Structure formats: C-alpha cells, structure tokens
Amino acid sequence: MNYFEFKDNELFAENISVTELAHEYGTPLYVYSAATLRRHFDAFDSAFSGLEHLTCFSVKANSNLSVLKLLAEKGAGMDIVSGGELYRALKAGVPSDRIVYSGVGKKAYEIAEALKADILMFNVESVGELHRINEVAGSMGKKARISFRINPDVDPKTHPYISTGMKKNKFGLEIENAFEAYKTAKDLPNVDPVGMDCHIGSQLTEIAPFLEALEKLLKFNQRLKDIGINISTLDLGGGLGITYDEEEPPHPKEFGEALTKALKDQGLKVILEPGRVIAGNSGILVTEVVYTKKSPTKNFLIVDAGMNDLIRPSLYGSYHRLEEVVKKGRPEIECDVVGPICESGDFIARDRNLPEMEQGELLAAYSAGAYGFTMASNYNSRPRAAEVIVDGDDVIVARRRESYEDLVNLEC
Ligand code: LLP
C-alpha cells in the first residue's frame, strides 16, 4: 500500500489532499506520512526478529522531533553523530540505553554529554578519540562502553561522497590498526570494549558488500577472542538503499534474512542503523511553479524549492521523481526544474520530461523524507520550509516555516 497516492488525479498524503496542505501551510513544504514511517520501521525491524537486535534510526536522515518520537514509540533506538543529535534524541523521549554515538570528530564536551546521559555505546573512530573518551570518562568517574568502527575496505558501489568503508575514507580504523586499538583499550581503566562496529556506505543496492564486510568482521572477532577480548555487540551500521528511480534494492526482509543467516550462531547482539530506508520514501517535498520560461535551447520550470531546501540533486546529481500534484493529462515536454537561488547548480531535475505545467501549479518531489530537510540551509536568506506529518485524517505541524525574524535572531 502506498500512502502517497492519486485519487481522481489528485495527490493525497494518506487521507489528506496535498493541494489542501499546500494552501494551508504554504510551499515549499515537506510532507511526511506517519503510516509509511511506521510501516517502514516495522518492515525493517521485523526482518531481524531471528536475532537479538536493536534498530537505531539514523537521526541525520530526518531529525525532526516528531519523527523521532514516532519511531521511538515503536521501539526504535537512535544512531547519533553529534551533541545536537543527542539533544534531539533525548528530547524526543528516546531511552538513553538505545542510543549509539558514531562520528570521527566527537569533542570532549559532546563525549561528556553522552556519558552523562549514559548512552548505550560510543562507536570510536580513532585512537585519539579512544584516549579522549577514557580521559573524559575518568574525570566523571564513569566507564564508557565502546565499539571500534572498523573500516573493512569494501567497495559499497555507491556514490563516492557516501561510500565510507574503503581504505581511502576518513571513517573508522583499518583492521590491523583496530586490532592494536582493542589491545590498548583493554588496558585503559575507563573504557569497556563491548562491541564492534562498521558502516560501509549509504544507498547500497546490493547485499553482497554487507556480507563481505560482515565476513571480515567475524574473522576479526575470532582474533579478538584469541587474545581474550570477548565482545557482545556487533553494529552493522545503515546503508540499505531505496528506489528513487529504477534502482532495485533488496527488500529489508531479504536483507534481514541474509544477515540473520550469517549471524545466527555467533551469540552477538546486533545493532542496525537504518536511516534512508525508513524515512526516504516516507516524505515528499511540495513546491509551487513560480514561473515558466523558455530559452532557445531549454524549457525551465522555476519552482519555489531551491538547493537550500533539497540539496541532493545539486550535491550528488541525485534523481528525485517529480509529479504534478493535480494531473491534467497534458503532453510532456523536456525541462529543467530549477530553484530561485543564484547558482546554476540550483536544480531539482535536469532534462526531465514533465507535463507542460503552468505558473501557480504544484509539483511533488518524491523520496525527500531522508536527507531532505536535515540538509537544508538558509542560503540566499531563504527561511527554511515547514514540515508536516499526516497521520490518517490528522495533520501535525512538525516544524513551522521559518520567518525573516528567525533568519536574523542570532545576529547582533
Ligand atoms: N550510520 C552511520 C554511521 C552513517 O554515517 C549513516 C549515514 C547511517 C548510519 C545511515 O545510513 P542510511 O541507512 O541512511 O544509508 N546525505 C547523503 C547520505 C549520507 C549518509 C551519511 N551516513 C544523501 O543524501 O544521500
């Protein structure tokens, strides 16, 4: 069942007309479907029911408090990468023993905040970080539970900006360095190496790279056992891809089955950190056509959502499916869908076939629920869009539209 569907040629989010939402809350507007978020979480989480596991939603994908709260109520933990994300997770009511903390640049104050909250685990990405966590924990009279993030040197076959588990990437520790790091950690008084972690990249459309990484980690675990380090937790990160265009990623069920098979007799608790697969197709960005324009070589649809609202096309050349919110059965023309920002890289789509739309009409950009609003900025002094969540017949304003005052509030 798709919760964004057309009824009589008009797009609905669950039971609410998207046109009505745009009239009520303005555009550009992020619209999330609560039923889709819940369904995606259930599909993912239940795929691992054969293993002791914890599904930690990756907050960077969609950090709206209402989204986090909805997922936490379903039993989700959270994968965080900053003090700010910790703050959001706690504010959304996520129990601290369901929070794992990754990231290469954790600062001492962020480590202290996470220790104070007593989070489940730090995913440590360097030896420098290990020593810092040990020091901070010592000064607070605490012992920090840690995993090392291992860089297994696996090619995830995704966009270079979002592949993270290859030798050349800044993330985690190379396997031999990780081995030394575990030995160091074992002798430090204020850390407890309880786990192993890896995250090889995002928007993966095949299972093989995950299994390749897992095999390396399980071999590594044997080496740890041989020197008397017995870890209890394995965090496999996130990364499962979604369909934006014609990709055919594995269904979470298939993904869960493959990993369950590889892990079933290992006696390890498994942590997963999905972001995109839960939130991506749970949200759309609704934008209004401000002007249409023809040059000798191009047709332009100038819309009110810019790269400050959705940067993925500009940054990664990403594809987001576009559709008119009200279908009128017009013939298609090829056009560039561009935003109001003063950069030629400000586009939502290039050379896309779309019905010949007119000024004032609404366009929906799909798959915008992950890395959409969270990557938005105020570039060109544009107030950030509003976010609403539709839940059946109800609409919640999950974040009001920013005002001009919001733009300058922190300045003097
Ligand atoms: N865990 C860690 C440590 C991560 O770095 C990430 C994503 C995830 C989990 C969640 O990955 P997911 O399941 O969403 O693939 N802005 C880019 C994506 C960057 C992903 C960064 N890390 C985009 O818009 O495609």
mmCIF file of C-alpha atoms in Angstrom, residues 49-399:
data_model
loop_
_atom_site.group_PDB
_atom_site.id
_atom_site.type_symbol
_atom_site.label_atom_id
_atom_site.label_comp_id
_atom_site.label_asym_id
_atom_site.label_seq_id
_atom_site.Cartn_x
_atom_site.Cartn_y
_atom_site.Cartn_z
ATOM 1 C CA SER A 49 13.359 -10.880 14.540
ATOM 2 C CA GLY A 50 15.507 -14.020 14.383
ATOM 3 C CA LEU A 51 18.364 -12.205 16.119
ATOM 4 C CA GLU A 52 18.716 -10.332 19.376
ATOM 5 C CA HIS A 53 18.864 -6.866 17.898
ATOM 6 C CA LEU A 54 18.247 -3.144 18.236
ATOM 7 C CA THR A 55 17.210 -0.947 15.312
ATOM 8 C CA CYS A 56 18.694 2.524 15.820
ATOM 9 C CA PHE A 57 17.246 5.044 13.382
ATOM 10 C CA SER A 58 19.957 7.261 11.926
ATOM 11 C CA VAL A 59 18.971 10.713 13.150
ATOM 12 C CA LYS A 60 20.866 12.519 10.389
ATOM 13 C CA ALA A 61 18.374 11.211 7.832
ATOM 14 C CA ASN A 62 15.436 13.010 9.438
ATOM 15 C CA SER A 63 15.905 14.632 12.802
ATOM 16 C CA ASN A 64 12.504 16.223 13.292
ATOM 17 C CA LEU A 65 11.470 15.679 16.919
ATOM 18 C CA SER A 66 8.022 14.387 15.966
ATOM 19 C CA VAL A 67 9.533 11.856 13.563
ATOM 20 C CA LEU A 68 11.998 10.693 16.222
ATOM 21 C CA LYS A 69 9.201 10.452 18.784
ATOM 22 C CA LEU A 70 7.007 8.421 16.447
ATOM 23 C CA LEU A 71 9.847 5.966 15.807
ATOM 24 C CA ALA A 72 10.905 5.822 19.456
ATOM 25 C CA GLU A 73 7.340 4.882 20.362
ATOM 26 C CA LYS A 74 7.724 1.909 18.019
ATOM 27 C CA GLY A 75 10.794 0.793 19.952
ATOM 28 C CA ALA A 76 13.477 2.390 17.816
ATOM 29 C CA GLY A 77 16.804 3.404 19.247
ATOM 30 C CA MET A 78 18.838 6.185 17.630
ATOM 31 C CA ASP A 79 22.176 6.442 15.904
ATOM 32 C CA ILE A 80 23.598 9.899 16.606
ATOM 33 C CA VAL A 81 26.677 11.765 15.378
ATOM 34 C CA SER A 82 26.709 14.974 17.429
ATOM 35 C CA GLY A 83 25.762 16.588 20.699
ATOM 36 C CA GLY A 84 22.886 18.206 18.843
ATOM 37 C CA GLU A 85 21.522 14.854 17.722
ATOM 38 C CA LEU A 86 21.884 13.544 21.291
ATOM 39 C CA TYR A 87 19.874 16.533 22.496
ATOM 40 C CA ARG A 88 17.156 15.826 19.926
ATOM 41 C CA ALA A 89 17.010 12.108 20.710
ATOM 42 C CA LEU A 90 16.670 12.711 24.450
ATOM 43 C CA LYS A 91 14.117 15.472 23.905
ATOM 44 C CA ALA A 92 12.074 13.110 21.731
ATOM 45 C CA GLY A 93 11.988 10.679 24.648
ATOM 46 C CA VAL A 94 14.379 8.052 23.330
ATOM 47 C CA PRO A 95 15.680 5.953 26.252
ATOM 48 C CA SER A 96 19.424 6.581 26.555
ATOM 49 C CA ASP A 97 20.232 2.875 26.601
ATOM 50 C CA ARG A 98 19.016 2.798 22.986
ATOM 51 C CA ILE A 99 21.430 5.469 21.722
ATOM 52 C CA VAL A 100 24.697 4.762 19.885
ATOM 53 C CA TYR A 101 27.130 7.521 19.003
ATOM 54 C CA SER A 102 29.258 7.465 15.807
ATOM 55 C CA GLY A 103 31.329 10.170 14.088
ATOM 56 C CA VAL A 104 35.013 10.937 13.552
ATOM 57 C CA GLY A 105 35.165 14.256 15.386
ATOM 58 C CA LYS A 106 33.473 13.920 18.766
ATOM 59 C CA LYS A 107 34.569 16.768 21.029
ATOM 60 C CA ALA A 108 35.214 16.409 24.760
ATOM 61 C CA TYR A 109 32.015 18.262 25.729
ATOM 62 C CA GLU A 110 29.965 16.006 23.439
ATOM 63 C CA ILE A 111 31.549 12.900 24.939
ATOM 64 C CA ALA A 112 30.775 14.245 28.419
ATOM 65 C CA GLU A 113 27.149 14.892 27.485
ATOM 66 C CA ALA A 114 26.768 11.364 26.149
ATOM 67 C CA LEU A 115 28.381 9.881 29.266
ATOM 68 C CA LYS A 116 26.136 11.970 31.470
ATOM 69 C CA ALA A 117 23.125 10.633 29.567
ATOM 70 C CA ASP A 118 24.583 7.116 29.929
ATOM 71 C CA ILE A 119 24.139 6.134 26.285
ATOM 72 C CA LEU A 120 24.470 2.530 25.197
ATOM 73 C CA MET A 121 27.746 2.853 23.327
ATOM 74 C CA PHE A 122 30.323 5.028 21.560
ATOM 75 C CA ASN A 123 31.448 3.915 18.112
ATOM 76 C CA VAL A 124 35.070 5.025 18.316
ATOM 77 C CA GLU A 125 36.757 6.057 15.082
ATOM 78 C CA SER A 126 40.380 6.768 16.074
ATOM 79 C CA VAL A 127 42.949 6.061 18.781
ATOM 80 C CA GLY A 128 42.933 9.743 19.676
ATOM 81 C CA GLU A 129 39.217 9.512 20.346
ATOM 82 C CA LEU A 130 39.743 6.384 22.467
ATOM 83 C CA HIS A 131 42.136 8.245 24.750
ATOM 84 C CA ARG A 132 39.867 11.246 24.948
ATOM 85 C CA ILE A 133 36.866 9.124 25.909
ATOM 86 C CA ASN A 134 38.998 7.373 28.527
ATOM 87 C CA GLU A 135 40.066 10.730 29.984
ATOM 88 C CA VAL A 136 36.614 12.289 30.000
ATOM 89 C CA ALA A 137 35.041 9.164 31.495
ATOM 90 C CA GLY A 138 37.770 9.060 34.158
ATOM 91 C CA SER A 139 37.152 12.670 35.127
ATOM 92 C CA MET A 140 33.454 11.866 35.559
ATOM 93 C CA GLY A 141 34.057 8.630 37.493
ATOM 94 C CA LYS A 142 32.454 6.622 34.694
ATOM 95 C CA LYS A 143 33.330 3.746 32.437
ATOM 96 C CA ALA A 144 32.396 4.189 28.767
ATOM 97 C CA ARG A 145 31.070 1.290 26.705
ATOM 98 C CA ILE A 146 32.787 1.395 23.345
ATOM 99 C CA SER A 147 32.956 -0.291 19.952
ATOM 100 C CA PHE A 148 35.615 0.449 17.402
ATOM 101 C CA ARG A 149 34.359 1.351 13.970
ATOM 102 C CA ILE A 150 36.253 -0.913 11.646
ATOM 103 C CA ASN A 151 36.934 0.087 8.073
ATOM 104 C CA PRO A 152 36.747 -3.260 6.278
ATOM 105 C CA ASP A 153 37.912 -1.892 2.899
ATOM 106 C CA VAL A 154 34.834 -2.981 0.996
ATOM 107 C CA ASP A 155 33.522 -1.213 -2.076
ATOM 108 C CA PRO A 156 29.830 -0.462 -1.491
ATOM 109 C CA LYS A 157 29.334 0.518 -5.147
ATOM 110 C CA THR A 158 27.557 3.750 -4.392
ATOM 111 C CA HIS A 159 28.217 7.472 -4.900
ATOM 112 C CA PRO A 160 31.798 8.333 -3.792
ATOM 113 C CA TYR A 161 30.560 11.002 -1.356
ATOM 114 C CA ILE A 162 28.508 8.429 0.562
ATOM 115 C CA SER A 163 30.828 5.433 0.481
ATOM 116 C CA THR A 164 32.574 5.216 3.828
ATOM 117 C CA GLY A 165 34.180 1.792 4.255
ATOM 118 C CA MET A 166 37.048 1.951 1.786
ATOM 119 C CA LYS A 167 40.718 2.415 2.664
ATOM 120 C CA LYS A 168 40.753 5.956 1.325
ATOM 121 C CA ASN A 169 37.820 7.087 3.504
ATOM 122 C CA LYS A 170 38.251 9.025 6.749
ATOM 123 C CA PHE A 171 35.986 6.697 8.710
ATOM 124 C CA GLY A 172 36.854 4.075 11.280
ATOM 125 C CA LEU A 173 40.095 2.163 11.754
ATOM 126 C CA GLU A 174 41.831 -0.091 9.292
ATOM 127 C CA ILE A 175 41.680 -3.692 10.518
ATOM 128 C CA GLU A 176 45.259 -4.040 11.832
ATOM 129 C CA ASN A 177 45.068 -0.640 13.498
ATOM 130 C CA ALA A 178 41.770 -1.696 15.054
ATOM 131 C CA PHE A 179 43.410 -4.818 16.465
ATOM 132 C CA GLU A 180 46.048 -2.686 18.205
ATOM 133 C CA ALA A 181 43.336 -0.291 19.390
ATOM 134 C CA TYR A 182 41.383 -3.102 21.088
ATOM 135 C CA LYS A 183 44.560 -4.185 22.899
ATOM 136 C CA THR A 184 45.132 -0.603 24.047
ATOM 137 C CA ALA A 185 41.501 -0.253 25.137
ATOM 138 C CA LYS A 186 41.660 -3.443 27.188
ATOM 139 C CA ASP A 187 44.282 -1.862 29.417
ATOM 140 C CA LEU A 188 42.602 1.513 29.828
ATOM 141 C CA PRO A 189 40.697 1.930 33.084
ATOM 142 C CA ASN A 190 37.690 3.951 31.937
ATOM 143 C CA VAL A 191 36.561 2.239 28.751
ATOM 144 C CA ASP A 192 34.961 -1.119 28.214
ATOM 145 C CA PRO A 193 35.323 -2.546 24.689
ATOM 146 C CA VAL A 194 31.996 -4.319 24.377
ATOM 147 C CA GLY A 195 31.373 -4.142 20.641
ATOM 148 C CA MET A 196 32.455 -3.930 17.046
ATOM 149 C CA ASP A 197 31.027 -1.522 14.500
ATOM 150 C CA CYS A 198 31.105 -0.778 10.807
ATOM 151 C CA HIS A 199 29.167 1.323 8.305
ATOM 152 C CA ILE A 200 30.335 0.952 4.733
ATOM 153 C CA GLY A 201 28.193 3.474 2.911
ATOM 154 C CA SER A 202 24.749 4.669 2.033
ATOM 155 C CA GLN A 203 22.214 3.923 -0.722
ATOM 156 C CA LEU A 204 23.563 0.390 -1.275
ATOM 157 C CA THR A 205 21.500 -1.571 -3.737
ATOM 158 C CA GLU A 206 23.153 -4.967 -3.243
ATOM 159 C CA ILE A 207 23.573 -7.246 -0.242
ATOM 160 C CA ALA A 208 26.995 -8.602 -1.255
ATOM 161 C CA PRO A 209 29.108 -5.702 0.126
ATOM 162 C CA PHE A 210 27.356 -6.023 3.515
ATOM 163 C CA LEU A 211 28.110 -9.746 3.614
ATOM 164 C CA GLU A 212 31.694 -9.151 2.565
ATOM 165 C CA ALA A 213 32.166 -6.657 5.397
ATOM 166 C CA LEU A 214 30.435 -8.979 7.844
ATOM 167 C CA GLU A 215 32.691 -11.872 6.958
ATOM 168 C CA LYS A 216 35.751 -9.727 7.639
ATOM 169 C CA LEU A 217 34.314 -8.603 10.972
ATOM 170 C CA LEU A 218 33.511 -12.140 12.085
ATOM 171 C CA LYS A 219 37.043 -13.266 11.291
ATOM 172 C CA PHE A 220 38.332 -10.284 13.212
ATOM 173 C CA ASN A 221 36.136 -11.224 16.159
ATOM 174 C CA GLN A 222 37.848 -14.598 16.295
ATOM 175 C CA ARG A 223 41.210 -12.853 16.559
ATOM 176 C CA LEU A 224 39.860 -10.757 19.415
ATOM 177 C CA LYS A 225 38.629 -13.874 21.208
ATOM 178 C CA ASP A 226 42.072 -15.419 20.808
ATOM 179 C CA ILE A 227 43.577 -12.600 22.842
ATOM 180 C CA GLY A 228 40.857 -12.709 25.463
ATOM 181 C CA ILE A 229 38.631 -9.858 24.267
ATOM 182 C CA ASN A 230 35.039 -11.007 24.181
ATOM 183 C CA ILE A 231 32.690 -8.538 22.643
ATOM 184 C CA SER A 232 28.930 -8.897 22.913
ATOM 185 C CA THR A 233 27.611 -6.452 20.301
ATOM 186 C CA LEU A 234 28.003 -6.040 16.576
ATOM 187 C CA ASP A 235 26.800 -2.814 14.967
ATOM 188 C CA LEU A 236 26.428 -3.144 11.206
ATOM 189 C CA GLY A 237 25.566 0.487 10.532
ATOM 190 C CA GLY A 238 22.988 1.588 7.992
ATOM 191 C CA GLY A 239 23.127 1.949 4.248
ATOM 192 C CA LEU A 240 20.328 -0.087 2.725
ATOM 193 C CA GLY A 241 19.213 1.762 -0.404
ATOM 194 C CA ILE A 242 15.782 2.734 -1.686
ATOM 195 C CA THR A 243 14.119 3.240 -5.040
ATOM 196 C CA TYR A 244 14.416 6.817 -6.265
ATOM 197 C CA ASP A 245 14.169 5.991 -9.942
ATOM 198 C CA GLU A 246 14.686 2.475 -11.239
ATOM 199 C CA GLU A 247 17.014 1.090 -8.568
ATOM 200 C CA GLU A 248 16.001 -2.303 -7.267
ATOM 201 C CA PRO A 249 17.483 -2.560 -3.789
ATOM 202 C CA PRO A 250 16.850 -5.699 -1.770
ATOM 203 C CA HIS A 251 13.711 -5.634 0.369
ATOM 204 C CA PRO A 252 14.538 -5.292 4.089
ATOM 205 C CA LYS A 253 13.172 -8.830 4.542
ATOM 206 C CA GLU A 254 15.736 -10.207 2.120
ATOM 207 C CA PHE A 255 18.466 -8.099 3.735
ATOM 208 C CA GLY A 256 17.451 -9.324 7.217
ATOM 209 C CA GLU A 257 17.364 -12.943 6.101
ATOM 210 C CA ALA A 258 20.852 -12.793 4.597
ATOM 211 C CA LEU A 259 22.351 -11.179 7.693
ATOM 212 C CA THR A 260 20.444 -13.447 10.058
ATOM 213 C CA LYS A 261 21.813 -16.478 8.260
ATOM 214 C CA ALA A 262 25.373 -15.191 8.569
ATOM 215 C CA LEU A 263 24.960 -14.222 12.236
ATOM 216 C CA LYS A 264 22.680 -16.767 13.789
ATOM 217 C CA ASP A 265 25.210 -18.821 15.779
ATOM 218 C CA GLN A 266 27.536 -16.001 16.687
ATOM 219 C CA GLY A 267 25.959 -15.120 20.033
ATOM 220 C CA LEU A 268 26.189 -11.420 19.263
ATOM 221 C CA LYS A 269 23.575 -8.762 19.846
ATOM 222 C CA VAL A 270 23.152 -6.913 16.570
ATOM 223 C CA ILE A 271 22.646 -3.173 16.156
ATOM 224 C CA LEU A 272 21.437 -1.682 12.871
ATOM 225 C CA GLU A 273 21.432 1.990 11.928
ATOM 226 C CA PRO A 274 18.998 2.458 9.030
ATOM 227 C CA GLY A 275 18.107 5.987 8.005
ATOM 228 C CA ARG A 276 17.117 6.340 4.368
ATOM 229 C CA VAL A 277 15.247 3.041 4.107
ATOM 230 C CA ILE A 278 12.877 4.176 6.853
ATOM 231 C CA ALA A 279 12.464 7.870 6.132
ATOM 232 C CA GLY A 280 13.341 8.360 2.441
ATOM 233 C CA ASN A 281 10.111 7.295 0.803
ATOM 234 C CA SER A 282 8.034 8.446 3.784
ATOM 235 C CA GLY A 283 8.262 12.055 2.673
ATOM 236 C CA ILE A 284 7.749 14.375 -0.265
ATOM 237 C CA LEU A 285 8.694 17.969 -0.919
ATOM 238 C CA VAL A 286 5.859 20.020 -2.361
ATOM 239 C CA THR A 287 6.805 23.048 -4.394
ATOM 240 C CA GLU A 288 4.964 25.635 -6.468
ATOM 241 C CA VAL A 289 5.798 26.632 -10.016
ATOM 242 C CA VAL A 290 6.652 30.329 -9.718
ATOM 243 C CA TYR A 291 7.361 30.954 -13.401
ATOM 244 C CA THR A 292 7.843 29.066 -16.620
ATOM 245 C CA LYS A 293 10.466 30.222 -19.081
ATOM 246 C CA LYS A 294 11.722 29.163 -22.479
ATOM 247 C CA SER A 295 15.184 29.853 -23.818
ATOM 248 C CA PRO A 296 16.235 28.887 -27.355
ATOM 249 C CA THR A 297 17.549 25.562 -26.031
ATOM 250 C CA LYS A 298 15.689 24.851 -22.802
ATOM 251 C CA ASN A 299 12.378 24.935 -21.057
ATOM 252 C CA PHE A 300 12.587 25.946 -17.422
ATOM 253 C CA LEU A 301 10.155 25.357 -14.612
ATOM 254 C CA ILE A 302 11.175 27.805 -11.919
ATOM 255 C CA VAL A 303 9.880 26.454 -8.614
ATOM 256 C CA ASP A 304 9.920 27.816 -5.065
ATOM 257 C CA ALA A 305 12.099 24.993 -3.665
ATOM 258 C CA GLY A 306 15.793 25.599 -4.106
ATOM 259 C CA MET A 307 19.020 23.801 -3.372
ATOM 260 C CA ASN A 308 18.769 25.225 0.116
ATOM 261 C CA ASP A 309 15.622 23.112 0.600
ATOM 262 C CA LEU A 310 16.748 19.935 -1.181
ATOM 263 C CA ILE A 311 20.433 19.825 -1.987
ATOM 264 C CA ARG A 312 20.703 16.191 -3.106
ATOM 265 C CA PRO A 313 20.348 16.828 -6.860
ATOM 266 C CA SER A 314 22.981 19.588 -6.766
ATOM 267 C CA LEU A 315 25.372 17.759 -4.470
ATOM 268 C CA TYR A 316 25.221 14.190 -5.734
ATOM 269 C CA GLY A 317 23.384 14.503 -9.024
ATOM 270 C CA SER A 318 20.578 12.578 -7.301
ATOM 271 C CA TYR A 319 17.334 11.748 -9.008
ATOM 272 C CA HIS A 320 14.040 12.606 -7.330
ATOM 273 C CA ARG A 321 10.889 11.537 -9.117
ATOM 274 C CA LEU A 322 8.628 14.525 -9.857
ATOM 275 C CA GLU A 323 4.907 14.579 -10.433
ATOM 276 C CA GLU A 324 2.210 17.191 -10.763
ATOM 277 C CA VAL A 325 0.058 17.265 -7.646
ATOM 278 C CA VAL A 326 -3.022 17.564 -9.858
ATOM 279 C CA LYS A 327 -2.821 15.518 -13.043
ATOM 280 C CA LYS A 328 -4.350 17.156 -16.066
ATOM 281 C CA GLY A 329 -3.349 14.748 -18.823
ATOM 282 C CA ARG A 330 -1.224 17.224 -20.762
ATOM 283 C CA PRO A 331 1.546 16.221 -23.148
ATOM 284 C CA GLU A 332 5.058 16.161 -21.762
ATOM 285 C CA ILE A 333 7.952 18.453 -22.575
ATOM 286 C CA GLU A 334 11.568 18.226 -21.556
ATOM 287 C CA CYS A 335 12.544 20.793 -18.966
ATOM 288 C CA ASP A 336 14.924 21.783 -16.202
ATOM 289 C CA VAL A 337 13.256 22.211 -12.830
ATOM 290 C CA VAL A 338 15.215 24.940 -11.106
ATOM 291 C CA GLY A 339 15.030 26.867 -7.852
ATOM 292 C CA PRO A 340 15.235 30.599 -7.103
ATOM 293 C CA ILE A 341 18.846 30.537 -5.884
ATOM 294 C CA CYS A 342 21.582 32.445 -7.672
ATOM 295 C CA GLU A 343 23.631 29.453 -8.749
ATOM 296 C CA SER A 344 23.461 27.375 -11.901
ATOM 297 C CA GLY A 345 23.793 24.297 -9.694
ATOM 298 C CA ASP A 346 20.412 25.106 -8.150
ATOM 299 C CA PHE A 347 18.189 22.495 -9.730
ATOM 300 C CA ILE A 348 15.811 19.763 -8.651
ATOM 301 C CA ALA A 349 15.943 17.979 -12.012
ATOM 302 C CA ARG A 350 17.572 18.426 -15.389
ATOM 303 C CA ASP A 351 16.287 17.403 -18.811
ATOM 304 C CA ARG A 352 13.211 15.837 -17.249
ATOM 305 C CA ASN A 353 10.037 15.045 -19.139
ATOM 306 C CA LEU A 354 7.099 16.610 -17.371
ATOM 307 C CA PRO A 355 3.643 17.742 -18.439
ATOM 308 C CA GLU A 356 3.666 21.336 -19.599
ATOM 309 C CA MET A 357 2.870 22.948 -16.257
ATOM 310 C CA GLU A 358 1.744 26.469 -15.557
ATOM 311 C CA GLN A 359 2.551 29.149 -13.053
ATOM 312 C CA GLY A 360 0.935 28.501 -9.670
ATOM 313 C CA GLU A 361 0.665 24.738 -10.061
ATOM 314 C CA LEU A 362 2.131 22.305 -7.538
ATOM 315 C CA LEU A 363 4.827 19.743 -8.083
ATOM 316 C CA ALA A 364 5.788 16.898 -5.709
ATOM 317 C CA ALA A 365 9.383 15.693 -5.372
ATOM 318 C CA TYR A 366 9.342 12.140 -4.032
ATOM 319 C CA SER A 367 11.803 10.323 -1.780
ATOM 320 C CA ALA A 368 12.507 13.523 0.127
ATOM 321 C CA GLY A 369 11.942 12.192 3.661
ATOM 322 C CA ALA A 370 15.631 11.390 4.241
ATOM 323 C CA TYR A 371 18.489 13.875 3.827
ATOM 324 C CA GLY A 372 15.975 16.449 2.651
ATOM 325 C CA PHE A 373 15.121 18.878 5.416
ATOM 326 C CA THR A 374 18.139 17.799 7.503
ATOM 327 C CA MET A 375 20.467 19.131 4.808
ATOM 328 C CA ALA A 376 18.503 22.332 4.263
ATOM 329 C CA SER A 377 20.128 25.704 4.829
ATOM 330 C CA ASN A 378 19.277 29.389 4.795
ATOM 331 C CA TYR A 379 21.400 30.141 1.724
ATOM 332 C CA ASN A 380 20.216 33.295 -0.070
ATOM 333 C CA SER A 381 18.488 34.167 3.227
ATOM 334 C CA ARG A 382 15.660 31.833 2.481
ATOM 335 C CA PRO A 383 13.620 30.792 5.513
ATOM 336 C CA ARG A 384 13.576 27.016 5.780
ATOM 337 C CA ALA A 385 10.424 25.163 4.756
ATOM 338 C CA ALA A 386 7.745 23.870 7.109
ATOM 339 C CA GLU A 387 7.423 20.164 7.862
ATOM 340 C CA VAL A 388 4.068 18.490 8.412
ATOM 341 C CA ILE A 389 3.207 14.922 9.314
ATOM 342 C CA VAL A 390 -0.013 13.401 8.048
ATOM 343 C CA ASP A 391 -1.420 10.614 10.182
ATOM 344 C CA GLY A 392 -4.646 9.291 8.660
ATOM 345 C CA ASP A 393 -7.067 12.231 8.823
ATOM 346 C CA ASP A 394 -4.803 14.304 11.053
ATOM 347 C CA VAL A 395 -2.058 16.780 10.268
ATOM 348 C CA ILE A 396 0.649 17.811 12.719
ATOM 349 C CA VAL A 397 2.859 20.810 12.046
ATOM 350 C CA ALA A 398 6.129 19.149 12.961
ATOM 351 C CA ARG A 399 8.109 22.321 12.270
#
